[in-house]
XYZ file of C-alpha atoms in Angstrom:
684
model
C 96.684 -105.890 133.870
C 94.089 -105.899 136.664
C 95.344 -109.276 137.823
C 98.923 -108.001 137.789
C 98.121 -104.935 139.903
C 96.078 -107.016 142.333
C 98.936 -109.461 142.804
C 101.411 -106.616 143.362
C 99.201 -104.957 145.980
C 98.681 -108.281 147.724
C 102.427 -108.813 147.791
C 103.053 -105.336 149.264
C 100.445 -105.892 151.979
C 101.922 -109.220 152.972
C 105.419 -107.752 152.981
C 104.271 -104.957 155.334
C 102.892 -107.478 157.786
C 106.094 -109.487 157.625
C 108.279 -106.489 158.453
C 106.001 -105.455 161.339
C 106.046 -108.869 162.950
C 109.536 -110.266 163.364
C 108.065 -113.396 164.909
C 105.791 -114.142 161.927
C 104.697 -117.722 161.802
C 105.808 -120.193 159.159
C 102.259 -120.226 157.895
C 102.434 -116.483 157.103
C 105.794 -116.829 155.339
C 104.407 -119.683 153.285
C 101.408 -117.536 152.269
C 103.765 -114.778 151.117
C 105.790 -117.198 149.046
C 102.672 -118.678 147.469
C 101.339 -115.216 146.591
C 104.634 -114.268 144.969
C 104.719 -117.443 142.932
C 101.097 -117.163 141.787
C 101.267 -113.443 140.870
C 102.275 -112.169 137.417
C 105.377 -110.012 137.552
C 104.785 -106.364 136.589
C 107.569 -104.827 134.539
C 108.548 -101.440 135.936
C 109.874 -100.420 132.519
C 108.569 -101.451 129.119
C 111.100 -100.648 126.425
C 110.418 -99.670 122.821
C 113.194 -101.930 121.551
C 111.758 -105.424 121.419
C 108.118 -104.315 121.499
C 108.000 -102.153 118.374
C 108.784 -103.166 114.802
C 109.303 -100.673 111.988
C 109.664 -101.086 108.237
C 110.568 -98.177 105.957
C 110.057 -97.643 102.233
C 111.163 -94.671 100.160
C 108.388 -93.036 98.132
C 109.909 -92.029 94.745
C 109.651 -88.457 93.562
C 107.098 -89.249 90.836
C 104.717 -90.706 93.426
C 105.482 -88.104 96.094
C 104.643 -85.323 93.623
C 101.249 -86.850 92.888
C 100.449 -87.542 96.555
C 101.935 -84.515 98.317
C 102.694 -82.031 95.519
C 105.827 -80.799 93.717
C 106.941 -78.543 96.577
C 107.341 -81.570 98.855
C 108.649 -84.001 96.221
C 111.422 -81.622 95.126
C 112.734 -80.849 98.601
C 112.214 -83.933 100.763
C 113.100 -87.577 100.863
C 109.611 -88.918 101.580
C 109.743 -92.145 103.583
C 106.769 -94.258 104.598
C 107.252 -96.106 107.898
C 104.975 -98.924 109.003
C 105.123 -98.973 112.802
C 103.788 -102.028 114.603
C 103.343 -102.050 118.376
C 103.554 -105.705 119.427
C 103.192 -105.020 123.153
C 100.073 -106.602 124.726
C 100.117 -104.124 127.617
C 101.315 -100.671 126.584
C 100.702 -98.055 123.924
C 103.589 -96.468 122.042
C 104.004 -92.677 122.134
C 106.296 -91.650 119.278
C 108.589 -88.766 120.174
C 110.569 -88.574 116.974
C 111.720 -90.273 113.791
C 115.206 -89.714 112.387
C 117.695 -91.143 109.921
C 121.265 -91.911 111.000
C 123.950 -91.859 108.305
C 127.009 -92.181 110.587
C 127.846 -95.535 108.947
C 127.566 -94.041 105.470
C 131.105 -93.647 104.077
C 130.328 -90.175 102.701
C 129.035 -88.846 106.040
C 132.482 -87.645 107.112
C 131.971 -88.760 110.723
C 133.086 -91.625 112.922
C 131.411 -93.152 115.983
C 134.166 -91.825 118.276
C 133.634 -88.266 117.086
C 129.906 -88.556 117.678
C 130.350 -89.776 121.245
C 132.803 -87.002 122.026
C 130.359 -84.331 120.886
C 127.597 -85.158 123.367
C 127.136 -83.056 126.500
C 127.616 -84.662 129.911
C 125.607 -81.998 131.754
C 122.550 -83.592 133.344
C 120.453 -80.540 132.415
C 121.395 -80.661 128.734
C 120.701 -82.932 125.782
C 122.832 -82.836 122.641
C 121.965 -83.649 119.077
C 123.995 -86.072 116.965
C 125.486 -84.494 113.814
C 124.784 -87.543 111.672
C 121.108 -87.774 112.630
C 118.507 -85.961 110.532
C 115.072 -85.675 112.099
C 111.892 -85.772 110.078
C 110.179 -82.410 109.812
C 106.859 -82.420 111.621
C 103.726 -82.335 109.512
C 102.798 -78.823 110.645
C 105.992 -77.393 109.158
C 105.580 -79.352 105.925
C 101.919 -78.392 105.713
C 102.799 -74.738 106.214
C 105.394 -74.931 103.448
C 102.883 -76.518 101.085
C 100.195 -74.017 102.076
C 102.581 -71.131 101.421
C 103.407 -72.545 97.973
C 99.714 -72.987 97.145
C 99.242 -69.335 96.179
C 101.978 -69.572 93.542
C 100.664 -72.586 91.664
C 99.828 -72.032 87.990
C 96.162 -72.817 88.613
C 95.706 -70.359 91.466
C 97.613 -67.536 89.753
C 95.463 -67.998 86.651
C 92.197 -67.949 88.641
C 93.266 -64.863 90.602
C 93.954 -63.008 87.374
C 90.578 -64.126 85.972
C 88.833 -62.931 89.134
C 90.647 -59.582 88.992
C 89.681 -59.117 85.353
C 86.054 -59.996 86.120
C 85.865 -57.620 89.094
C 87.422 -54.765 87.120
C 85.029 -55.360 84.240
C 82.079 -55.436 86.655
C 83.179 -52.169 88.238
C 82.966 -50.364 84.882
C 79.636 -51.710 83.658
C 78.087 -48.332 84.455
C 79.881 -46.915 81.407
C 78.433 -49.515 79.014
C 75.181 -48.992 77.142
C 74.944 -52.472 75.638
C 73.032 -54.577 78.187
C 74.164 -57.804 76.540
C 77.765 -56.987 77.460
C 76.759 -56.082 81.020
C 74.905 -59.361 81.443
C 77.815 -61.230 79.862
C 80.232 -59.759 82.425
C 77.878 -60.729 85.248
C 77.598 -64.261 83.874
C 81.376 -64.552 83.501
C 82.045 -63.510 87.088
C 79.140 -65.429 88.564
C 79.245 -68.618 86.492
C 82.276 -68.696 84.198
C 85.080 -68.186 86.712
C 83.579 -70.558 89.326
C 83.117 -73.067 86.501
C 86.803 -72.861 85.590
C 87.672 -73.389 89.271
C 85.466 -76.492 89.345
C 86.831 -77.925 86.096
C 90.406 -77.247 87.214
C 90.359 -78.244 90.897
C 93.015 -77.168 93.367
C 94.782 -80.406 94.263
C 96.666 -78.648 97.046
C 93.703 -79.062 99.388
C 93.805 -82.847 99.030
C 97.587 -82.824 99.345
C 97.366 -80.782 102.546
C 94.879 -83.271 103.940
C 97.236 -86.156 103.145
C 100.066 -84.400 104.952
C 97.774 -83.937 107.941
C 96.513 -87.525 107.800
C 99.807 -89.361 107.328
C 102.595 -86.890 108.139
C 104.808 -87.479 111.160
C 103.611 -85.745 114.312
C 105.238 -85.797 117.708
C 103.473 -87.694 120.496
C 101.540 -89.824 118.024
C 100.026 -92.794 119.852
C 100.078 -96.349 118.504
C 97.679 -98.468 120.622
C 98.810 -101.792 122.013
C 98.982 -104.607 119.472
C 98.165 -102.180 116.680
C 100.012 -100.593 113.792
C 99.895 -97.400 111.802
C 101.522 -95.725 108.818
C 103.680 -92.626 109.274
C 105.083 -90.612 106.384
C 108.296 -88.773 107.267
C 109.839 -85.836 105.422
C 113.642 -85.571 105.518
C 115.172 -82.434 103.908
C 117.340 -83.641 101.018
C 119.661 -80.635 101.233
C 120.653 -81.742 104.754
C 122.578 -84.825 103.605
C 123.020 -84.708 99.797
C 125.003 -82.244 97.684
C 123.417 -80.766 94.503
C 124.860 -83.412 92.157
C 123.858 -86.350 94.338
C 120.513 -84.694 95.019
C 119.715 -84.481 91.301
C 120.679 -88.133 90.863
C 118.657 -89.142 93.936
C 115.479 -87.426 92.728
C 115.780 -88.851 89.225
C 116.813 -92.405 90.108
C 116.781 -93.218 93.842
C 117.415 -96.909 93.101
C 121.048 -96.053 92.278
C 121.538 -95.037 95.919
C 120.391 -98.432 97.146
C 122.141 -100.512 94.467
C 124.853 -98.084 93.274
C 126.814 -100.597 91.186
C 123.928 -100.526 88.715
C 125.270 -97.226 87.407
C 128.066 -99.222 85.705
C 125.646 -101.326 83.645
C 122.728 -98.928 83.114
C 123.649 -96.698 80.179
C 120.682 -94.362 80.790
C 121.967 -93.560 84.272
C 125.642 -93.320 83.334
C 125.558 -89.641 82.321
C 123.996 -88.523 85.613
C 126.363 -90.774 87.583
C 129.404 -89.321 85.836
C 128.137 -85.795 86.519
C 127.610 -86.560 90.217
C 130.996 -88.267 90.725
C 132.910 -85.846 88.528
C 136.600 -86.642 87.978
C 136.841 -88.743 91.135
C 138.823 -91.544 89.433
C 140.882 -89.286 87.143
C 144.055 -89.675 89.224
C 143.805 -93.473 89.293
C 144.282 -93.935 85.569
C 140.939 -95.591 84.888
C 137.322 -94.672 84.416
C 133.825 -96.106 84.227
C 134.626 -98.384 81.299
C 137.486 -100.090 83.142
C 135.386 -100.502 86.299
C 132.563 -101.959 84.252
C 134.902 -104.640 82.848
C 136.115 -105.549 86.343
C 132.611 -105.882 87.782
C 132.294 -109.709 87.206
C 135.551 -110.391 89.086
C 134.541 -108.004 91.853
C 131.268 -109.915 92.348
C 133.202 -113.215 92.384
C 135.419 -112.011 95.234
C 132.654 -110.273 97.162
C 130.351 -113.302 96.926
C 132.695 -116.320 97.049
C 131.474 -119.873 96.714
C 133.288 -123.194 97.077
C 135.389 -124.449 94.151
C 134.666 -121.396 91.990
C 137.163 -121.658 89.087
C 137.142 -117.857 88.671
C 138.369 -117.272 92.246
C 142.140 -117.457 91.611
C 142.147 -115.504 88.299
C 140.007 -112.763 89.813
C 142.322 -112.460 92.809
C 145.190 -112.014 90.406
C 143.165 -109.461 88.402
C 143.007 -107.196 91.477
C 146.521 -107.977 92.797
C 145.148 -109.887 95.772
C 146.189 -113.044 97.553
C 144.905 -115.160 100.439
C 146.607 -114.158 103.668
C 144.994 -116.829 105.867
C 143.706 -120.010 104.244
C 141.507 -120.790 107.240
C 139.593 -117.519 107.146
C 140.105 -116.574 103.488
C 141.406 -113.186 104.664
C 142.753 -111.259 101.684
C 145.566 -108.765 101.200
C 147.451 -107.056 98.392
C 150.277 -109.285 97.156
C 153.583 -108.870 98.996
C 157.193 -109.803 98.275
C 158.054 -113.348 99.434
C 161.820 -112.887 99.819
C 164.656 -110.414 99.648
C 164.985 -107.067 101.378
C 161.370 -106.164 100.578
C 159.932 -109.378 102.003
C 156.452 -108.728 103.411
C 156.080 -105.343 101.690
C 153.295 -104.608 99.243
C 154.175 -104.932 95.574
C 153.471 -101.544 93.939
C 152.425 -103.018 90.583
C 149.907 -105.232 92.343
C 148.616 -102.278 94.330
C 147.908 -100.478 91.045
C 145.659 -103.405 90.102
C 144.032 -103.187 93.543
C 142.988 -99.570 92.917
C 140.176 -100.772 90.642
C 138.917 -102.939 93.486
C 139.006 -99.840 95.716
C 136.966 -97.919 93.138
C 134.313 -100.600 93.054
C 134.304 -100.726 96.861
C 133.734 -96.978 96.950
C 130.792 -97.128 94.546
C 129.239 -99.990 96.502
C 129.799 -98.135 99.778
C 127.684 -95.090 98.889
C 124.552 -97.243 99.171
C 121.838 -95.741 101.346
C 121.266 -99.210 102.757
C 123.882 -98.172 105.321
C 121.499 -95.449 106.575
C 118.998 -96.483 109.224
C 115.597 -95.001 110.066
C 114.926 -94.947 113.804
C 111.628 -94.525 115.652
C 112.094 -92.909 119.056
C 109.440 -92.981 121.784
C 108.188 -94.444 125.027
C 105.703 -97.092 126.064
C 102.865 -95.997 128.293
C 100.218 -98.068 130.048
C 97.485 -95.421 130.612
C 96.930 -92.269 128.583
C 93.602 -91.396 130.203
C 95.411 -89.462 132.924
C 97.130 -87.228 130.345
C 95.553 -84.001 129.104
C 94.712 -83.909 125.391
C 96.961 -82.017 123.018
C 95.542 -80.135 120.015
C 97.772 -79.931 116.949
C 95.261 -78.915 114.328
C 91.613 -77.962 113.815
C 90.021 -78.515 110.420
C 86.512 -77.491 109.352
C 84.919 -79.657 106.665
C 83.575 -78.464 103.325
C 79.918 -77.423 103.146
C 77.675 -78.476 100.286
C 77.005 -75.562 97.887
C 79.652 -73.489 99.695
C 82.954 -75.316 99.301
C 85.857 -75.157 101.745
C 86.457 -72.733 104.593
C 88.126 -70.181 102.343
C 84.701 -69.313 100.929
C 82.661 -66.621 102.611
C 79.508 -68.710 102.284
C 80.726 -71.225 104.905
C 80.837 -68.602 107.658
C 78.101 -66.159 106.683
C 75.312 -68.153 105.019
C 73.530 -69.699 107.987
C 71.036 -71.283 105.590
C 73.633 -73.411 103.789
C 73.609 -76.931 105.171
C 71.010 -75.878 107.701
C 73.753 -73.867 109.437
C 75.461 -77.091 110.583
C 79.257 -77.167 110.333
C 81.422 -80.217 111.017
C 85.125 -80.613 111.625
C 87.879 -82.557 113.316
C 90.448 -81.782 115.988
C 93.740 -83.641 115.491
C 96.323 -84.206 118.158
C 96.964 -86.763 120.879
C 95.122 -88.265 123.869
C 91.721 -87.213 122.505
C 89.820 -90.275 123.667
C 87.235 -89.443 126.306
C 87.496 -85.685 125.696
C 84.804 -83.064 125.188
C 85.094 -80.021 122.935
C 84.697 -76.370 123.923
C 84.882 -73.084 121.976
C 85.576 -70.012 124.118
C 83.626 -67.639 121.812
C 80.634 -69.964 121.477
C 78.055 -67.734 123.193
C 79.371 -64.421 121.879
C 79.147 -65.663 118.271
C 75.780 -67.400 118.748
C 77.165 -70.879 118.045
C 74.666 -73.536 119.105
C 74.588 -77.320 119.428
C 78.345 -77.742 119.838
C 78.910 -81.459 120.362
C 81.353 -84.316 119.903
C 80.697 -86.799 117.098
C 81.612 -90.294 118.231
C 81.796 -91.758 114.734
C 85.372 -91.577 113.498
C 86.741 -90.178 116.770
C 89.730 -91.905 118.339
C 92.773 -91.115 120.452
C 94.207 -88.862 117.727
C 91.053 -87.312 116.281
C 87.954 -85.798 117.816
C 85.146 -85.104 115.349
C 82.604 -82.417 116.202
C 79.723 -80.378 114.854
C 78.052 -77.072 115.653
C 75.335 -74.850 114.241
C 75.694 -71.261 113.083
C 72.775 -69.014 113.932
C 74.533 -65.784 112.912
C 77.325 -64.936 110.454
C 80.892 -65.012 111.783
C 82.941 -61.994 110.636
C 86.129 -62.412 108.660
C 89.377 -62.655 110.719
C 87.503 -63.842 113.816
C 89.596 -66.051 116.115
C 88.032 -69.181 117.604
C 89.759 -70.842 120.559
C 89.242 -74.614 120.818
C 89.977 -76.726 123.898
C 89.401 -80.369 124.781
C 88.649 -81.353 128.374
C 88.621 -84.721 130.104
C 87.086 -85.879 133.336
C 89.379 -85.580 136.395
C 91.461 -88.747 137.026
C 90.248 -88.825 140.631
C 87.732 -87.133 142.901
C 90.282 -84.732 144.381
C 91.748 -83.496 141.067
C 90.653 -80.986 138.449
C 89.508 -81.634 134.931
C 92.246 -82.240 132.395
C 92.279 -79.385 129.884
C 94.249 -79.296 126.642
C 96.174 -76.416 125.199
C 94.051 -73.694 123.619
C 94.200 -73.861 119.818
C 93.524 -70.633 117.946
C 91.611 -71.084 114.691
C 91.419 -68.075 112.376
C 88.217 -67.652 110.378
C 89.645 -66.264 107.149
C 87.913 -65.934 103.825
C 87.881 -63.695 100.792
C 84.686 -61.642 100.868
C 82.588 -62.067 97.734
C 80.954 -59.034 96.216
C 77.216 -59.302 95.530
C 75.926 -59.055 91.970
C 72.738 -57.610 90.539
C 71.196 -60.057 88.095
C 67.988 -58.245 87.128
C 65.948 -55.090 87.712
C 62.275 -54.353 86.947
C 60.490 -51.013 87.277
C 56.836 -51.269 88.243
C 54.166 -49.951 85.903
C 53.286 -47.147 88.339
C 56.971 -46.124 88.501
C 56.952 -46.328 92.302
C 58.938 -49.480 93.050
C 61.938 -51.415 91.768
C 62.257 -55.196 91.994
C 65.927 -56.185 92.248
C 67.406 -59.700 92.250
C 70.787 -59.881 93.971
C 73.241 -62.734 93.555
C 75.144 -63.291 96.827
C 76.960 -66.140 98.539
C 76.173 -65.227 102.116
C 73.401 -63.974 104.341
C 75.057 -60.675 105.271
C 72.842 -57.582 105.225
C 72.382 -55.870 101.863
C 72.048 -52.119 101.360
C 71.169 -50.283 98.162
C 72.017 -46.962 96.593
C 70.865 -45.199 93.424
C 73.204 -43.425 90.989
C 72.189 -40.993 88.276
C 74.046 -40.064 85.094
C 74.495 -36.597 86.516
C 76.622 -38.073 89.312
C 74.080 -37.798 92.102
C 74.071 -40.654 94.653
C 70.985 -41.396 96.745
C 71.084 -44.112 99.434
C 67.937 -46.196 99.788
C 66.816 -46.205 103.462
C 66.351 -49.615 105.093
C 62.695 -48.723 105.639
C 62.243 -48.530 101.853
C 63.735 -52.012 101.250
C 61.621 -55.173 101.565
C 63.098 -58.661 101.218
C 60.909 -61.316 99.622
C 59.625 -63.803 102.203
C 60.343 -66.851 100.044
C 63.341 -65.652 98.023
C 65.962 -63.914 100.151
C 67.812 -62.715 97.076
C 64.837 -60.727 95.813
C 64.204 -57.178 97.113
C 61.603 -54.489 96.474
C 62.764 -50.852 96.674
C 60.189 -48.100 97.211
C 61.516 -45.088 95.273
C 58.461 -42.836 95.066
C 59.382 -41.089 98.335
C 63.071 -40.509 97.559
C 62.569 -37.301 95.554
C 64.684 -38.543 92.682
C 65.449 -36.084 89.954
C 64.335 -36.981 86.479
C 66.866 -38.892 84.410
C 68.543 -42.255 83.906
C 69.425 -44.095 87.110
C 71.079 -47.380 88.130
C 70.945 -49.479 91.300
C 74.006 -50.771 93.168
C 74.003 -53.209 96.103
C 76.525 -53.450 98.924
C 77.112 -56.373 101.295
C 79.975 -57.224 103.596
C 81.762 -54.001 102.686
C 81.843 -54.895 98.950
C 79.837 -53.278 96.163
C 78.089 -55.057 93.314
C 78.005 -54.280 89.629
C 75.575 -51.577 88.551
C 72.167 -52.635 87.276
C 70.467 -51.879 83.995
C 69.353 -48.261 83.702
C 65.824 -47.167 84.473
C 64.102 -43.833 83.942
C 62.676 -41.507 86.579
C 59.553 -39.768 85.142
C 60.291 -36.152 84.060
C 57.972 -33.140 84.240
C 59.508 -30.846 81.632
C 58.883 -27.067 81.660
C 60.354 -24.177 79.669
C 61.656 -20.910 81.065
C 63.313 -19.360 78.011
C 64.342 -19.974 74.409
C 67.090 -17.730 72.966
C 67.774 -17.591 69.224
C 71.393 -17.723 68.018
C 72.819 -17.701 64.502
C 72.340 -21.404 63.928
C 70.930 -22.704 67.209
C 68.490 -22.150 70.026
C 69.465 -22.283 73.709
C 66.644 -23.556 75.928
C 66.301 -23.440 79.727
C 63.729 -25.046 81.967
C 63.291 -28.097 84.190
C 63.693 -31.847 83.537
C 65.096 -31.286 80.064
C 66.996 -34.612 80.200
C 68.474 -36.959 77.593
C 66.677 -40.321 78.034
C 68.264 -42.155 75.100
C 70.343 -44.247 77.558
C 67.411 -45.697 79.410
C 64.701 -46.881 77.097
C 64.670 -44.348 74.253
C 64.222 -40.607 73.892
C 61.078 -39.286 75.555
C 61.570 -35.501 75.422
C 61.408 -33.755 72.029
C 61.206 -30.148 70.827
C 59.188 -28.365 68.090
C 58.928 -24.889 66.596
C 55.498 -23.316 65.997
C 55.495 -20.317 63.661
C 53.197 -17.481 64.631
C 49.898 -17.678 62.762
C 50.199 -21.399 61.931
C 48.852 -24.589 63.512
C 51.468 -27.170 62.421
C 54.685 -27.226 64.514
C 58.007 -28.387 63.024
C 60.325 -30.825 64.836
C 63.863 -29.669 65.656
C 66.877 -31.749 66.629
C 68.892 -31.444 69.817
C 72.524 -30.615 69.107
C 73.647 -30.910 72.733
C 71.650 -31.622 75.873
C 74.165 -29.475 77.784
C 73.357 -30.811 81.294
C 69.715 -29.739 81.288
C 70.111 -26.652 79.057
C 69.644 -28.134 75.588
C 71.024 -26.513 72.440
C 68.569 -26.991 69.519
C 69.260 -26.871 65.802
C 67.826 -23.764 64.103
C 66.218 -24.832 60.802
C 67.581 -23.286 57.594
C 64.343 -21.524 56.701
C 64.219 -19.883 60.098
C 67.896 -18.851 59.815
C 67.085 -17.037 56.544
C 64.023 -15.293 58.027
C 65.324 -12.772 60.537
C 61.742 -11.604 61.203
C 60.559 -15.099 62.111
C 58.355 -15.193 65.198
C 56.913 -18.134 67.040
C 57.244 -20.486 69.981
C 59.474 -23.346 71.156
C 57.456 -26.302 72.444
C 58.594 -29.271 74.619
C 56.881 -32.673 74.349
C 56.913 -35.761 76.607
C 56.009 -38.956 74.775
C 54.456 -36.838 71.979
C 52.311 -34.882 74.442
C 53.002 -31.169 74.666
C 54.042 -30.092 78.156
C 54.981 -26.414 77.768
C 55.901 -23.658 75.287
C 57.752 -20.368 75.340
C 58.306 -17.521 72.876
C 61.529 -17.654 70.861
C 63.517 -14.566 71.821
C 66.290 -13.017 69.708
C 69.766 -13.311 71.174
C 72.085 -10.426 71.912
């Protein structure tokens, strides 16, 4: 190429001198002629036709479903095209890929109608009715992504997750700690385990669409080739009956006469064609019998003894012996001389039926690659079609909160790829880089090419959900007096489903002053704690009272001695990223029971005081009551009929009920140690 440009410039310079000097010497003219002869001619236009070769193959539904998913396989004719750019000088930029079925007998169009429909306005460009363009990969990917939520696997996992979250939300009402721990294990281990054992294949299918799907302005380098998978909507060119037949047995559309000899395909073929031949007086069986003669006429060979009988079978005769041109038999004499014989035409109708079946072959449809050849793409700004962030070990794909909030996972390093065109020589930029504390943003040379730019960056702070990142790719200016080449700005949405934290364990210190809590979380977002009592009181734990373990960031120590908690059974709940955890096991806040009064009723005693709490829900009953009769030293235990929110109702023993003159005291004990006593007073 350098030699070509040099020769052209030399030629232009010599031509300029020749025009300026009308009296140029013969020596100068000879030099010009020599330069022209020695130079390599530079083509001002390099055409696609002649430089590009394409081969197409239809991917059957069974394979398309496995590679790209059922949503794509059921709605598209998936065609793989191998495009080879044979040009030694120019790259191919593909603008479009389309199929043209104007020569298909069932298209209902003729070449003259197509030409008449095009606009002659120089500022307009018309489509051709018989051309069906491949849908671009972004549309197909969006369709597949939209269908992902409705797959059986994802619906099942969403219902499991909902059930687990609902169960976790009501653990506060359960006394059996085994059940509480089982719910935590199911939500933290069981459901993720099901997701791992039953992977979502849609992610891989989406990646294949992105990797191989047709995209406009795809570049095929000079003397290189690539594979493009095109997606043509079946409903655009096939009716429901033909569509069903096409999806089940596409081979019948390329060799349609097989439907006459393949009994397994006959039922579907009859359903698709309906009563097409009903008015002709014959059906599939008659056409099947005539198939050998039809093949004899359609593929003639010299001295074939079946030639003449088969002509007669279809009412045909040779019109021109030199060209073997055929026609329906005509009268040789009389008033009808030269006219078609009606009885022979009836025989010919079977030939017409076989011609029709053979004519529906999709071999008459062509796949066309449309584009231009370009010599230098370095002077063209990059174009971003897609940005994809890679999976992170121990976090999964970008739909997981961990990828964007756990700066410790993977050392905070995130990798990805920008797909598009003209990427070679470009550098990556993220507009929100500084505001979101994104460091070490850089291009990764390995794997990068003209269509892909790999990159990496490091998270030093969590990125909130629904944050928009704007990616651009810039290139050096083509010349000293021009600006940098900047691509379109691609908006990438950071979207994930926040994951609620979970409390795995809780330990109360021996001095009852601190709680050690282990929190299960998938991100590094801040964690806050609150305490809940059975009485319904909620007490937030101040940040100053929370200490995170230096070596285990999921372990926290809560100082509760300064929170003035009322005596009773309490639980801990964590909150992170706006979501609340399950409630922990219950723990007891030390009571200091006192008695103010004890009133005798017919069969019970009503007691008032402080810290008269039921502790059976958090480690066993610690507060008990006894009756001490006046003049004795041995108190008698009494049962609590109802704790009555701090005003317990005690059972009045039978012997005391019978003794209306009974006098004595009601005593309260904490862990078998008497704390207070009060005289039993008669009720009104």
